[in-house]
Amino acid sequence: MTGHPWSVVTVTYNSADTLRRCWRGEKPYEWIVVDNASSDDSAAVARELGARVVRLPENVGFSRANNVALHEAAGRCVLFANPDLEVRPDGLEALARHLDAHGGLVAPQLLSTDGTPQPNGRGFPYATAKLGNRKLWPLSRLHESYRMVAEPGEVRYVAWLMGAAVAGRTGDLVELGGWNERFFLYYEDHELGLRAWQRGFPVALLGDVRWTHHWARATNSVRWSPAHTLELRSARIFFGMFPEFLVGLPPAARRHHRAAGLIGSRVPAPRPPVAG
């Protein structure tokens, strides 16, 4: 046991330069880096920066690598954090307070390198919303509420959280079954959020914790790449599991009963204990 209330999990794949940029400084938490058979010195850099490194003999994908670390995590809470995320330890206490009060999954509000908020909280993943997210008009206007941010002082329910930063109590994550290993990369965060709601675990975005995420999504380019192939494969798996979201009609959301009534609304502050 490490004695730390938090275990932070980072999956690396040729991430050495990013680790050097984002992971310097003291780490008052257990940091587990699972290296997906990088060809650079990601594993060595992670060790130098204070991580306990698990080197895998092959690239098993994001979900499976996260689960390797989840089963080794000693902290009471686990944060899954991308290599390009700057984790500020003073925000972990606020995340833990939220989890103790509400359970489920929670994320900090992510900021781009220039300080602008990233919409790392999302609504229901209709196929039309996904197209609208790529600024395809008029779907972009019809699904304006798909992309969510939380202002300071706000906590908002969301359907799912971008996998760059997702936290939960270790026991809850184990009970939930961890990450779905059918997904090598992409859509695993969508599925995790919907599965959490189905199992009674709320999903929320915490506006008072604001961390920088130096995001460079590989599929933002219009030029076809291996990343696009991976995303398309994951999309087929996801919409095969949740065919109701292939059509952008309200009944799909209503099938996810608890989530449908809460997504986009503010999470109420916990009531103070009643004096005996």
Short mmCIF file of C-alpha atoms in Angstrom, two decimals:
data_model
loop_
_atom_site.label_atom_id
_atom_site.label_comp_id
_atom_site.label_asym_id
_atom_site.label_seq_id
_atom_site.Cartn_x
_atom_site.Cartn_y
_atom_site.Cartn_z
CA MET A 1 0.00 0.00 0.00
CA THR A 2 1.27 3.47 -0.82
CA GLY A 3 -0.61 5.40 1.83
CA HIS A 4 -1.88 7.79 -0.85
CA PRO A 5 -5.65 8.38 -1.15
CA TRP A 6 -5.20 8.63 -4.94
CA SER A 7 -3.82 6.43 -7.66
CA VAL A 8 -3.26 8.23 -10.96
CA VAL A 9 -3.11 6.03 -14.08
CA THR A 10 -1.50 7.11 -17.34
CA VAL A 11 -1.32 5.01 -20.49
CA THR A 12 1.65 5.85 -22.71
CA TYR A 13 2.51 5.10 -26.31
CA ASN A 14 5.55 6.96 -27.62
CA SER A 15 4.77 9.72 -25.12
CA ALA A 16 8.25 10.58 -23.79
CA ASP A 17 8.29 14.23 -24.90
CA THR A 18 4.75 14.80 -23.61
CA LEU A 19 5.62 13.30 -20.22
CA ARG A 20 8.63 15.61 -19.91
CA ARG A 21 6.39 18.57 -20.65
CA CYS A 22 3.43 17.76 -18.41
CA TRP A 23 4.53 15.56 -15.49
CA ARG A 24 7.33 17.39 -13.68
CA GLY A 25 7.03 18.25 -10.00
CA GLU A 26 5.99 16.52 -6.80
CA LYS A 27 3.30 13.87 -6.93
CA PRO A 28 1.46 13.31 -3.64
CA TYR A 29 -0.24 10.27 -5.14
CA GLU A 30 0.59 6.86 -6.52
CA TRP A 31 1.37 7.27 -10.22
CA ILE A 32 1.08 4.14 -12.35
CA VAL A 33 2.20 4.36 -15.97
CA VAL A 34 1.22 1.51 -18.27
CA ASP A 35 3.40 1.63 -21.37
CA ASN A 36 1.86 0.13 -24.51
CA ALA A 37 5.13 -1.15 -26.05
CA SER A 38 6.49 2.30 -26.94
CA SER A 39 9.42 2.48 -29.32
CA ASP A 40 10.76 5.61 -27.60
CA ASP A 41 11.94 6.03 -24.00
CA SER A 42 8.49 6.66 -22.49
CA ALA A 43 8.98 4.03 -19.79
CA ALA A 44 12.38 5.36 -18.73
CA VAL A 45 11.15 8.96 -18.65
CA ALA A 46 8.12 7.95 -16.56
CA ARG A 47 10.38 6.23 -14.02
CA GLU A 48 12.62 9.30 -13.83
CA LEU A 49 9.53 11.42 -13.13
CA GLY A 50 8.41 9.15 -10.27
CA ALA A 51 6.05 6.61 -11.83
CA ARG A 52 5.70 2.93 -11.15
CA VAL A 53 5.87 1.60 -14.68
CA VAL A 54 4.19 -1.47 -16.11
CA ARG A 55 5.67 -2.26 -19.53
CA LEU A 56 3.45 -4.33 -21.80
CA PRO A 57 4.99 -6.53 -24.51
CA GLU A 58 2.52 -5.26 -27.12
CA ASN A 59 0.11 -2.39 -27.65
CA VAL A 60 -3.11 -3.69 -26.11
CA GLY A 61 -5.05 -0.45 -26.47
CA PHE A 62 -6.27 2.22 -24.07
CA SER A 63 -9.03 0.32 -22.25
CA ARG A 64 -7.10 -2.85 -21.51
CA ALA A 65 -4.03 -0.90 -20.37
CA ASN A 66 -6.19 1.18 -18.01
CA ASN A 67 -7.62 -2.01 -16.54
CA VAL A 68 -4.14 -3.41 -15.94
CA ALA A 69 -3.43 -0.43 -13.70
CA LEU A 70 -6.88 -0.42 -12.07
CA HIS A 71 -6.27 -3.90 -10.69
CA GLU A 72 -2.96 -2.76 -9.21
CA ALA A 73 -4.10 0.60 -7.84
CA ALA A 74 -3.70 1.04 -4.09
CA GLY A 75 -5.45 4.40 -3.75
CA ARG A 76 -8.99 4.84 -2.47
CA CYS A 77 -9.73 6.81 -5.63
CA VAL A 78 -8.37 6.43 -9.17
CA LEU A 79 -7.83 9.12 -11.79
CA PHE A 80 -7.25 8.05 -15.38
CA ALA A 81 -5.13 10.84 -16.86
CA ASN A 82 -3.72 11.20 -20.36
CA PRO A 83 -0.01 11.94 -20.85
CA ASP A 84 -0.89 15.42 -22.17
CA LEU A 85 -2.82 16.39 -19.03
CA GLU A 86 -1.34 18.64 -16.32
CA VAL A 87 -2.63 17.24 -13.02
CA ARG A 88 -2.69 19.80 -10.21
CA PRO A 89 -2.58 17.93 -6.90
CA ASP A 90 -4.63 20.61 -5.13
CA GLY A 91 -7.60 19.63 -7.30
CA LEU A 92 -7.62 16.00 -6.21
CA GLU A 93 -9.10 16.84 -2.81
CA ALA A 94 -12.10 18.52 -4.43
CA LEU A 95 -12.61 15.53 -6.75
CA ALA A 96 -12.47 13.18 -3.75
CA ARG A 97 -15.03 15.26 -1.83
CA HIS A 98 -17.40 15.06 -4.77
CA LEU A 99 -16.94 11.30 -5.07
CA ASP A 100 -17.52 10.79 -1.36
CA ALA A 101 -20.75 12.80 -1.57
CA HIS A 102 -22.13 11.51 -4.88
CA GLY A 103 -20.08 8.50 -6.05
CA GLY A 104 -19.97 7.62 -9.73
CA LEU A 105 -17.57 9.26 -12.16
CA VAL A 106 -16.24 12.81 -12.14
CA ALA A 107 -13.81 14.92 -14.14
CA PRO A 108 -12.20 18.33 -13.80
CA GLN A 109 -13.06 21.02 -16.28
CA LEU A 110 -10.31 20.80 -18.89
CA LEU A 111 -8.68 23.85 -20.44
CA SER A 112 -6.86 24.14 -23.74
CA THR A 113 -3.25 25.30 -23.82
CA ASP A 114 -4.47 28.88 -24.32
CA GLY A 115 -6.74 28.65 -21.27
CA THR A 116 -10.09 28.31 -23.05
CA PRO A 117 -12.43 25.64 -21.66
CA GLN A 118 -12.66 22.36 -23.54
CA PRO A 119 -16.12 20.75 -23.66
CA ASN A 120 -14.97 17.54 -21.98
CA GLY A 121 -18.47 16.90 -20.69
CA ARG A 122 -20.85 15.57 -23.33
CA GLY A 123 -24.53 14.86 -23.81
CA PHE A 124 -26.11 11.76 -25.31
CA PRO A 125 -23.91 10.46 -28.18
CA TYR A 126 -26.41 10.44 -31.02
CA ALA A 127 -24.75 9.85 -34.39
CA THR A 128 -26.17 13.19 -35.51
CA ALA A 129 -24.60 14.88 -32.47
CA LYS A 130 -21.25 13.35 -33.39
CA LEU A 131 -21.57 14.84 -36.87
CA GLY A 132 -22.67 18.15 -35.42
CA ASN A 133 -19.59 18.12 -33.21
CA ARG A 134 -17.56 18.17 -36.44
CA LYS A 135 -19.40 21.44 -37.25
CA LEU A 136 -21.67 19.92 -39.90
CA TRP A 137 -24.55 22.40 -40.23
CA PRO A 138 -27.46 22.24 -39.35
CA LEU A 139 -26.64 19.34 -37.00
CA SER A 140 -24.16 21.53 -35.17
CA ARG A 141 -27.02 23.89 -34.27
CA LEU A 142 -29.50 21.14 -33.40
CA HIS A 143 -27.05 19.63 -30.92
CA GLU A 144 -25.59 22.77 -29.36
CA SER A 145 -26.06 21.30 -25.88
CA TYR A 146 -23.98 18.21 -26.72
CA ARG A 147 -20.73 19.97 -25.75
CA MET A 148 -20.70 20.95 -22.07
CA VAL A 149 -18.41 22.95 -19.81
CA ALA A 150 -18.75 23.70 -16.11
CA GLU A 151 -18.02 27.20 -14.84
CA PRO A 152 -16.27 27.76 -11.50
CA GLY A 153 -18.71 26.91 -8.74
CA GLU A 154 -20.73 24.60 -10.97
CA VAL A 155 -21.02 20.83 -11.06
CA ARG A 156 -23.01 19.48 -14.01
CA TYR A 157 -24.38 16.06 -14.86
CA VAL A 158 -23.18 14.80 -18.23
CA ALA A 159 -23.77 11.64 -20.27
CA TRP A 160 -20.07 10.87 -20.57
CA LEU A 161 -16.65 12.38 -19.98
CA MET A 162 -13.70 12.60 -22.34
CA GLY A 163 -11.24 9.85 -21.43
CA ALA A 164 -8.39 12.35 -20.99
CA ALA A 165 -9.43 12.74 -17.33
CA VAL A 166 -11.92 10.47 -15.57
CA ALA A 167 -11.97 9.71 -11.85
CA GLY A 168 -13.91 7.46 -9.50
CA ARG A 169 -13.62 5.60 -6.25
CA THR A 170 -11.60 2.46 -6.80
CA GLY A 171 -14.33 0.19 -5.45
CA ASP A 172 -16.95 1.79 -7.68
CA LEU A 173 -14.76 1.39 -10.75
CA VAL A 174 -14.10 -2.26 -9.97
CA GLU A 175 -17.82 -2.85 -9.38
CA LEU A 176 -18.54 -1.13 -12.68
CA GLY A 177 -16.15 -3.51 -14.43
CA GLY A 178 -13.51 -0.99 -15.45
CA TRP A 179 -13.08 -0.03 -19.10
CA ASN A 180 -14.65 -2.08 -21.87
CA GLU A 181 -11.81 -3.93 -23.59
CA ARG A 182 -13.80 -4.36 -26.81
CA PHE A 183 -12.60 -0.83 -27.58
CA PHE A 184 -8.95 -0.47 -28.56
CA LEU A 185 -9.17 3.31 -28.83
CA TYR A 186 -12.06 5.80 -29.21
CA TYR A 187 -15.64 5.49 -27.89
CA GLU A 188 -14.55 3.66 -24.74
CA ASP A 189 -15.29 6.83 -22.75
CA HIS A 190 -18.79 7.09 -24.31
CA GLU A 191 -19.56 3.51 -23.32
CA LEU A 192 -18.15 3.90 -19.80
CA GLY A 193 -20.37 6.91 -19.10
CA LEU A 194 -23.55 5.25 -20.36
CA ARG A 195 -22.75 2.03 -18.50
CA ALA A 196 -22.19 4.03 -15.32
CA TRP A 197 -25.63 5.64 -15.62
CA GLN A 198 -27.23 2.26 -16.33
CA ARG A 199 -25.64 0.84 -13.18
CA GLY A 200 -26.80 3.75 -11.02
CA PHE A 201 -23.53 5.71 -10.96
CA PRO A 202 -23.92 9.43 -11.82
CA VAL A 203 -21.43 11.15 -14.13
CA ALA A 204 -20.44 14.76 -13.48
CA LEU A 205 -18.13 17.58 -14.51
CA LEU A 206 -16.59 19.69 -11.73
CA GLY A 207 -16.04 23.34 -12.60
CA ASP A 208 -13.92 24.28 -9.61
CA VAL A 209 -11.07 21.99 -10.70
CA ARG A 210 -9.53 23.33 -13.92
CA TRP A 211 -6.58 21.51 -15.48
CA THR A 212 -4.75 22.13 -18.74
CA HIS A 213 -5.07 19.45 -21.40
CA HIS A 214 -2.71 19.90 -24.37
CA TRP A 215 -5.12 18.13 -26.69
CA ALA A 216 -4.14 17.15 -30.24
CA ARG A 217 -6.77 14.72 -31.46
CA ALA A 218 -5.40 12.46 -34.21
CA THR A 219 -8.70 12.38 -36.14
CA ASN A 220 -9.23 16.15 -36.38
CA SER A 221 -7.52 16.17 -39.78
CA VAL A 222 -9.66 15.57 -42.86
CA ARG A 223 -6.85 13.42 -44.29
CA TRP A 224 -7.52 9.71 -43.68
CA SER A 225 -5.13 8.05 -41.24
CA PRO A 226 -4.85 4.83 -39.19
CA ALA A 227 -6.52 6.74 -36.33
CA HIS A 228 -9.62 7.26 -38.48
CA THR A 229 -9.74 3.52 -39.13
CA LEU A 230 -9.58 2.84 -35.39
CA GLU A 231 -12.31 5.39 -34.70
CA LEU A 232 -14.60 3.90 -37.35
CA ARG A 233 -14.09 0.40 -35.94
CA SER A 234 -14.94 1.62 -32.44
CA ALA A 235 -17.99 3.49 -33.74
CA ARG A 236 -19.33 0.25 -35.23
CA ILE A 237 -18.89 -1.50 -31.89
CA PHE A 238 -20.48 1.36 -29.94
CA PHE A 239 -23.55 1.83 -32.13
CA GLY A 240 -23.96 -1.93 -32.26
CA MET A 241 -24.23 -1.84 -28.46
CA PHE A 242 -26.42 1.30 -28.41
CA PRO A 243 -28.39 1.29 -31.70
CA GLU A 244 -30.93 3.70 -30.23
CA PHE A 245 -28.41 6.51 -30.71
CA LEU A 246 -28.09 6.01 -34.45
CA VAL A 247 -31.21 8.15 -34.86
CA GLY A 248 -31.43 11.51 -33.12
CA LEU A 249 -34.86 11.14 -31.55
CA PRO A 250 -35.78 11.82 -27.89
CA PRO A 251 -37.01 8.26 -27.13
CA ALA A 252 -33.40 7.07 -27.27
CA ALA A 253 -32.51 9.27 -24.33
CA ARG A 254 -35.59 8.19 -22.40
CA ARG A 255 -34.36 4.61 -22.46
CA HIS A 256 -31.59 5.81 -20.15
CA HIS A 257 -34.12 6.85 -17.55
CA ARG A 258 -32.07 8.34 -14.73
CA ALA A 259 -29.60 10.09 -17.00
CA ALA A 260 -32.31 11.60 -19.21
CA GLY A 261 -33.72 13.65 -16.38
CA LEU A 262 -30.40 14.93 -15.09
CA ILE A 263 -27.97 15.56 -17.94
CA GLY A 264 -27.18 19.25 -18.25
CA SER A 265 -28.57 20.11 -14.84
CA ARG A 266 -26.54 21.15 -11.83
CA VAL A 267 -25.55 18.62 -9.22
CA PRO A 268 -27.03 19.72 -5.88
CA ALA A 269 -24.64 20.40 -3.05
CA PRO A 270 -24.74 17.69 -0.36
CA ARG A 271 -26.81 18.57 2.66
CA PRO A 272 -24.86 19.13 5.88
CA PRO A 273 -25.33 16.39 8.47
CA VAL A 274 -28.14 16.96 10.92
CA ALA A 275 -26.92 17.55 14.46
CA GLY A 276 -27.83 14.73 16.80
#
